[in-house]
Coordinates of C-alpha atoms in Angstrom, one line a residue:
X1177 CA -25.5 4.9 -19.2
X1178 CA -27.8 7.6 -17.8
X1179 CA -25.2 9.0 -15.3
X1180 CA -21.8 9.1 -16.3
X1181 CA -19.1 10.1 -13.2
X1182 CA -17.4 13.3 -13.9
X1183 CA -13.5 12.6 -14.3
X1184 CA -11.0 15.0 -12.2
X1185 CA -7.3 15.4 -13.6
X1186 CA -4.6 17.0 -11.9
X1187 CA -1.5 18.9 -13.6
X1188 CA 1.4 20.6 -12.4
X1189 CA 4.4 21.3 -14.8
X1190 CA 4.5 18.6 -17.6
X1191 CA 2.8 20.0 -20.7
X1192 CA 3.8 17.1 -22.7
X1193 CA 3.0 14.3 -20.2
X1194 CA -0.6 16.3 -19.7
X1195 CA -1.1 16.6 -23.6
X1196 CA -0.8 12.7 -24.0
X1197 CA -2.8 12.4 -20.8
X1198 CA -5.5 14.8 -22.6
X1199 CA -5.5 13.2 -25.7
X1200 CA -5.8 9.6 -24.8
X1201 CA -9.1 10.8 -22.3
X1202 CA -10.5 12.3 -25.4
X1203 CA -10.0 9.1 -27.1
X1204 CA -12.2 7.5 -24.9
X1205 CA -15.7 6.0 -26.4
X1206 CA -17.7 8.4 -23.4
X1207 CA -15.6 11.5 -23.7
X1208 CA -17.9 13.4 -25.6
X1209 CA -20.4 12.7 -23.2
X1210 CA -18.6 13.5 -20.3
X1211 CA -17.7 16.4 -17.7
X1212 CA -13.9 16.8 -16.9
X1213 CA -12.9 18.9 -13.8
X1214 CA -8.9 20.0 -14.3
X1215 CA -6.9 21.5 -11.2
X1216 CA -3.5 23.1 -12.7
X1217 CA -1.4 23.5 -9.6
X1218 CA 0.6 26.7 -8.9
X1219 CA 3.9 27.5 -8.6
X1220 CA 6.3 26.8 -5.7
X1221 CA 7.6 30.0 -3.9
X1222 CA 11.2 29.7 -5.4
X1223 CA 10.1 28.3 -9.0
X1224 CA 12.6 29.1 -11.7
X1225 CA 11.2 30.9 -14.7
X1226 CA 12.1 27.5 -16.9
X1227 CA 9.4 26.1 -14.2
X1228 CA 7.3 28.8 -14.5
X1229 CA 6.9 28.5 -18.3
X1230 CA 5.8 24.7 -18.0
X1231 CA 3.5 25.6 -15.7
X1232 CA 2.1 28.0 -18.0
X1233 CA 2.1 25.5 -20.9
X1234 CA 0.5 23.1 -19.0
X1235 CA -2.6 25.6 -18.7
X1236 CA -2.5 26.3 -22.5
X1237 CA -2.5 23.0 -23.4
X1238 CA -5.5 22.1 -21.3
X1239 CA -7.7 25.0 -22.5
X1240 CA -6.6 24.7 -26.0
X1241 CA -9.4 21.9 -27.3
X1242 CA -12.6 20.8 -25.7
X1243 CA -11.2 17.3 -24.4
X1244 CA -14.3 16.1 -23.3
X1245 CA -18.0 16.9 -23.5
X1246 CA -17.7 19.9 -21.2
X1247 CA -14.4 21.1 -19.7
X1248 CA -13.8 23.4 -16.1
X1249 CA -10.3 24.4 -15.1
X1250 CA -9.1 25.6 -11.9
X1251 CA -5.8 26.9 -11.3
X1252 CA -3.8 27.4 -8.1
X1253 CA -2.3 30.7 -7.4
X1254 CA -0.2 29.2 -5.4
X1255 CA 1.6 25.2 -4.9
X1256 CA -0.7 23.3 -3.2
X1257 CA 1.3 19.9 -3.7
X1258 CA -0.1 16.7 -5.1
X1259 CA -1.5 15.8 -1.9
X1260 CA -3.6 18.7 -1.3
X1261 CA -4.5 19.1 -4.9
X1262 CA -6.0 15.4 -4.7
X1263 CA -7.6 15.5 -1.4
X1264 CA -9.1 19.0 -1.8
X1265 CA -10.1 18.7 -5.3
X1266 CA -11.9 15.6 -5.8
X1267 CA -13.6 16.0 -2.1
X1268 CA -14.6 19.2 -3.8
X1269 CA -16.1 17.1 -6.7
X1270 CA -17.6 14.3 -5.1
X1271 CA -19.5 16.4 -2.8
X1272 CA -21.7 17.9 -5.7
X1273 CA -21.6 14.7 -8.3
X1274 CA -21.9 11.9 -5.4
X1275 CA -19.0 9.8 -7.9
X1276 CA -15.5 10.7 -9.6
X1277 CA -12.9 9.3 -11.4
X1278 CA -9.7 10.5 -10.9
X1279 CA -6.3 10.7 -13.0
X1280 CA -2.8 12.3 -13.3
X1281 CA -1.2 14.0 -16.0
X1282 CA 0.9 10.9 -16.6
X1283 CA -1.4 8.5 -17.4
X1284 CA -2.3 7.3 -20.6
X1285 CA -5.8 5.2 -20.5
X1286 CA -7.4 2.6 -22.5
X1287 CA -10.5 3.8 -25.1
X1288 CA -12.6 1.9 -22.9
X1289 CA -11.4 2.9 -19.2
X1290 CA -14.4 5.1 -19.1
X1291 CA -16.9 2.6 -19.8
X1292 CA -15.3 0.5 -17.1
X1293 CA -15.0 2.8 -14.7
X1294 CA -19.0 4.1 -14.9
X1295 CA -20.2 0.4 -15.3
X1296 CA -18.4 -0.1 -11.9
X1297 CA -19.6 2.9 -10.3
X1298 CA -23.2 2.4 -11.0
X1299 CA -23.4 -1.4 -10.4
X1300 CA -21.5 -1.2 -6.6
X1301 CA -22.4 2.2 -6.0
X1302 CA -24.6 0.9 -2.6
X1303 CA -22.1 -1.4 -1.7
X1304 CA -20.6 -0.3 1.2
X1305 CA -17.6 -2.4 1.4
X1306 CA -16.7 -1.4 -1.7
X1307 CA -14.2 1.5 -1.6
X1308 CA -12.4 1.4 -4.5
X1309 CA -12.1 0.7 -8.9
X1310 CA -8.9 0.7 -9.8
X1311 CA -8.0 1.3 -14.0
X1312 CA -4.9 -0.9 -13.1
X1313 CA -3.6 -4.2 -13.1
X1314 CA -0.1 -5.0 -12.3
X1315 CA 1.9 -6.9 -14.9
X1316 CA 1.6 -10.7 -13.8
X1317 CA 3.5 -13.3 -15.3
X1318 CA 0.6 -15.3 -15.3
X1319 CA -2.1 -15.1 -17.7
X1320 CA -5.1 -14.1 -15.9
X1321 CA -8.3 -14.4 -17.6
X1322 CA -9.4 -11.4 -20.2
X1323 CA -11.9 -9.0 -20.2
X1324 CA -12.8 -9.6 -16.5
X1325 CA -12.7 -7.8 -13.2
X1326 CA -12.7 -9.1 -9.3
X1327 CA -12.1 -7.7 -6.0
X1328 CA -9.1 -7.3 -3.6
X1329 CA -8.5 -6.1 -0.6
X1330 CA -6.5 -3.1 -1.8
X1331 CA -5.7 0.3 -3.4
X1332 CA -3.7 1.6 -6.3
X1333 CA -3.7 5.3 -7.3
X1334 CA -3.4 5.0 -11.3
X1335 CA -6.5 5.9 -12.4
X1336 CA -9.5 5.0 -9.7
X1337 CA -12.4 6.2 -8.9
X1338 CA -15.1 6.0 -5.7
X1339 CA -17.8 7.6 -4.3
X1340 CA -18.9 10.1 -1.8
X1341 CA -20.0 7.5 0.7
X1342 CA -16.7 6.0 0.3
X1343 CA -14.5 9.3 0.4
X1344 CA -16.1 10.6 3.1
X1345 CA -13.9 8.1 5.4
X1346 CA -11.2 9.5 4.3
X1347 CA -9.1 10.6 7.0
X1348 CA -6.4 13.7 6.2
X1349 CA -5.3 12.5 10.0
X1350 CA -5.4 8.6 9.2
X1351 CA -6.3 7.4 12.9
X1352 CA -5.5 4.8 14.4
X1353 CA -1.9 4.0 12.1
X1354 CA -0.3 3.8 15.2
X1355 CA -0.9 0.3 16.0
X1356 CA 0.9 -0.4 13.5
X1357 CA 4.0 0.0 15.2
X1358 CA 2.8 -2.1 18.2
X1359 CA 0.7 -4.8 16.7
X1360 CA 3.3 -7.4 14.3
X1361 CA 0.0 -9.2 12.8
X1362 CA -1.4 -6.3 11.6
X1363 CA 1.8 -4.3 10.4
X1364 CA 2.7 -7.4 8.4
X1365 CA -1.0 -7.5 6.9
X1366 CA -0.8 -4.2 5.9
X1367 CA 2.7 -4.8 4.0
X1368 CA 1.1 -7.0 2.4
X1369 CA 2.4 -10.3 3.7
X1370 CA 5.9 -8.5 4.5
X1371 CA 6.2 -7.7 1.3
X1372 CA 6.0 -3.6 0.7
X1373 CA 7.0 -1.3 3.7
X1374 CA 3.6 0.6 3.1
X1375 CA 3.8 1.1 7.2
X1376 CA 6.7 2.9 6.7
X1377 CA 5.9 5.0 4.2
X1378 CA 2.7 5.8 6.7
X1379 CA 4.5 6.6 9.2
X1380 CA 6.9 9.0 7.8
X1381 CA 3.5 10.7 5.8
X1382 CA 2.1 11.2 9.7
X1383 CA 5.8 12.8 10.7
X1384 CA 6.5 16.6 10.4
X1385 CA 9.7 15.7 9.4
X1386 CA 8.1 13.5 5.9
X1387 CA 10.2 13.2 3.0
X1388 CA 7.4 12.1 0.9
X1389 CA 3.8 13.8 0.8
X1390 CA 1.6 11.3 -0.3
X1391 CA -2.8 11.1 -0.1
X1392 CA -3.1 7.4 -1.0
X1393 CA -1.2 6.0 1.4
X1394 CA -3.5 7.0 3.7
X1395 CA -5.9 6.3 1.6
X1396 CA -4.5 2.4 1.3
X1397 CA -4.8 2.9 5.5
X1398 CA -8.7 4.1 5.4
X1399 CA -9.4 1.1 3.2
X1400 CA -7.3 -1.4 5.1
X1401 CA -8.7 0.1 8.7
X1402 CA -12.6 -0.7 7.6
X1403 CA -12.0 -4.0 5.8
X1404 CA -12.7 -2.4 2.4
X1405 CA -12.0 -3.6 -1.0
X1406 CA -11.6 -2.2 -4.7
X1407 CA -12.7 -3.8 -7.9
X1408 CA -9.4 -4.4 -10.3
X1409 CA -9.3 -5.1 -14.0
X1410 CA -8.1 -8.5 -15.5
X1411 CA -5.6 -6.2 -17.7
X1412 CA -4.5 -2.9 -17.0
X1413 CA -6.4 -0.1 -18.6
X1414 CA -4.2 2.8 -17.2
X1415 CA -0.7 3.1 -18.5
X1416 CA 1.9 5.3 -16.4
X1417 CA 4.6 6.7 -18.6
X1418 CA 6.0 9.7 -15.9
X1419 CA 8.4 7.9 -14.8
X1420 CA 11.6 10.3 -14.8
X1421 CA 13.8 12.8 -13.5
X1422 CA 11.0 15.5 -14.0
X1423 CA 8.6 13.7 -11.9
X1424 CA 7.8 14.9 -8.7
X1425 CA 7.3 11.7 -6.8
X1426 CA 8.0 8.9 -9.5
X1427 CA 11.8 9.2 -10.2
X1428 CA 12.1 5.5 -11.4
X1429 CA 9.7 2.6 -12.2
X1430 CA 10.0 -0.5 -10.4
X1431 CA 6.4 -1.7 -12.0
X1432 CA 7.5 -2.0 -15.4
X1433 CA 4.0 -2.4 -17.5
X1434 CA 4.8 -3.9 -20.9
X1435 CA 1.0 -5.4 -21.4
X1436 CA -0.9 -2.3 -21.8
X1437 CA -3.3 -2.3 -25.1
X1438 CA -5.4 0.8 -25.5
X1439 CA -7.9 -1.2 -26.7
X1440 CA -8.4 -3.1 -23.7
X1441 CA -12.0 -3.5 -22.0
X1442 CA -13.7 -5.4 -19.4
X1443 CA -17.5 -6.9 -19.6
X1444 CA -17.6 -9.1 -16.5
X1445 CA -18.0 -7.5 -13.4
X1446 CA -18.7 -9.9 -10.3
X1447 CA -22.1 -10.1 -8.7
X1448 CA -20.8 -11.9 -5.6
X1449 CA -18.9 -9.1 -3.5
X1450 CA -16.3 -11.0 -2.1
X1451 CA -12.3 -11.1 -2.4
X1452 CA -10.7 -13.6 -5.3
X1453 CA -8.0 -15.0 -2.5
X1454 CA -6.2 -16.6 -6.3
X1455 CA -5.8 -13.7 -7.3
X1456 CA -4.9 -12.0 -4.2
X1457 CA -2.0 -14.5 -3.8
X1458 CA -1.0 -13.4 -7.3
X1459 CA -0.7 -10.0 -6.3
X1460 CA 1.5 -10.5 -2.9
X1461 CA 3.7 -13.0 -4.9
X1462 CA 4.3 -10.2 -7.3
X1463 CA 5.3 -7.5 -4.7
X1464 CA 7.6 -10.2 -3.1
X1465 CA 9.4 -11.3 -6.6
X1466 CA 9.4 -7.4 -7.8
X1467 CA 10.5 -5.2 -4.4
X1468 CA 13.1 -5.9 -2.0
X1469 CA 12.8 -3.2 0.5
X1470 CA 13.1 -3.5 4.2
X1471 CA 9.3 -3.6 5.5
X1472 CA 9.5 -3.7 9.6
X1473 CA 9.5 -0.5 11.5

């Protein structure tokens, strides 16, 4: 590959969850050959010095060994949030590179997620509905074939990566979710069949009053809004394993992935750009069986 994405990873206060992060990038078959952009948030206003020192760790840890083929670190002064950090930093990197992958400091990838992702990037990279490749793959019960990839008419947030044409959609303002409320068809649509109250997790993300600060739900809206898809993996290549009472966002896990090999790769990668309705079914059968939260607004 002559032009490999640079990867953007985003830390806060878990030195060990950002270590295992670190090391499982470095891992990575194109590591060595690639650029890696970390942004080490700051420090809330009130932060306790036992927060403090994590957050100091965190930025030890990440300077400490050249992860990747060349390394830049930014640190916050101040708490931007996980929102802002996203939005600003990888708008700041796509902007220059045209591509980015993007991860969090709690997730652990496969040796060959990088290959994936740049394989992806280059081979849709002027397809305009395509929005989105996604590192992971929800943990069916049924076997779905290995080593391949197909599209859906969705969004995850564990490990992606897009380009500049895409990203440059994104709306900070997300206009337009308002129908939502007013339109049944397409509030059940974007719940996925009634399965996930996504539209109200949008709505109270557009409230000043939000008790959850979240980019890729509006992110999920952008997509949805302009008939977008993303490219998935047959088998996850992205494990999540910051689940916890020191997450910020993720205190429990109601995706429980049991299936993830870090050995894992894909070689097919569809020529036809259209959505694999089997597999899309799949998916919206798995939301049903797994979440039982109340979806209408």
């Amino acid at each position: 590959m002559d032009k490999l994405a640079p990867i953007v990873l985003f830390c806060y206060n878990r030195p060990q969850h950002t270590k295992q992060t670190l090391t499982a990038l470095s891992e990575n078959i194109l590591a060595e050959q690639s650029e890696l952009f970390v942004f080490c948030d700051g420090p809330k206003a009130d932060a306790t010095e036992e927060q403090l020192k994590k957050i100091e760790e965190v930025r030890r840890i990440v300077k400490i060994k050249k992860w990747c083929g060349n390394v830049t670190v930014f640190e916050s002064l101040s708490n931007k949030g996980l929102a802002n950090s996203v939005i600003d930093g990888v708008t700041k990197i796509v902007k220059e590179y045209e591509r980015v992958i993007v991860l969090e400091d709690d997730l652990i990838t496969s040796k060959f997620f990088l290959e994936y992702m740049n394989t992806a990037l280059e081979k849709y990279k002027g397809e305009e509905r395509v929005m989105q490749i996604s590192g992971f793959m929800f943990p069916l019960k049924q076997h779905l074939p290995e080593a391949k990839s197909f599209f859906l008419p969705f969004s995850t947030s564990w490990g992606w990566a897009t380009w500049s044409r895409a990203w440059n959609k994104f709306d900070p303002q997300a206009l337009g979710y308002k129908k939502l409320s007013e339109d049944d068809v397409l509030r059940c649509k974007f719940n996925l069949d009634s399965t996930y109250p996504f539209t109200e997790m949008l709505i109270n993300q557009m409230s000043e009053s939000r008790t959850v600060d979240s980019w890729a739900i509006k992110w999920w809206w952008k997509i949805f809004s302009t008939n977008g898809i993303s490219l998935f993996p047959s088998e996850t290549l992205v494990y999540n394993n910051g689940f916890g009472s020191d997450a910020t966002h993720t205190k429990t896990n109601e995706i429980q992935v049991v299936n993830f090999n870090d050995s894992s790769s894909i070689s097919y990668f569809p020529e036809e750009i259209e959505i694999d309705n089997a597999k899309w079914d799949l998916i919206k059968s798995y939301y049903k069986e797994t979440f039982s939260k109340p979806n209408n607004i």
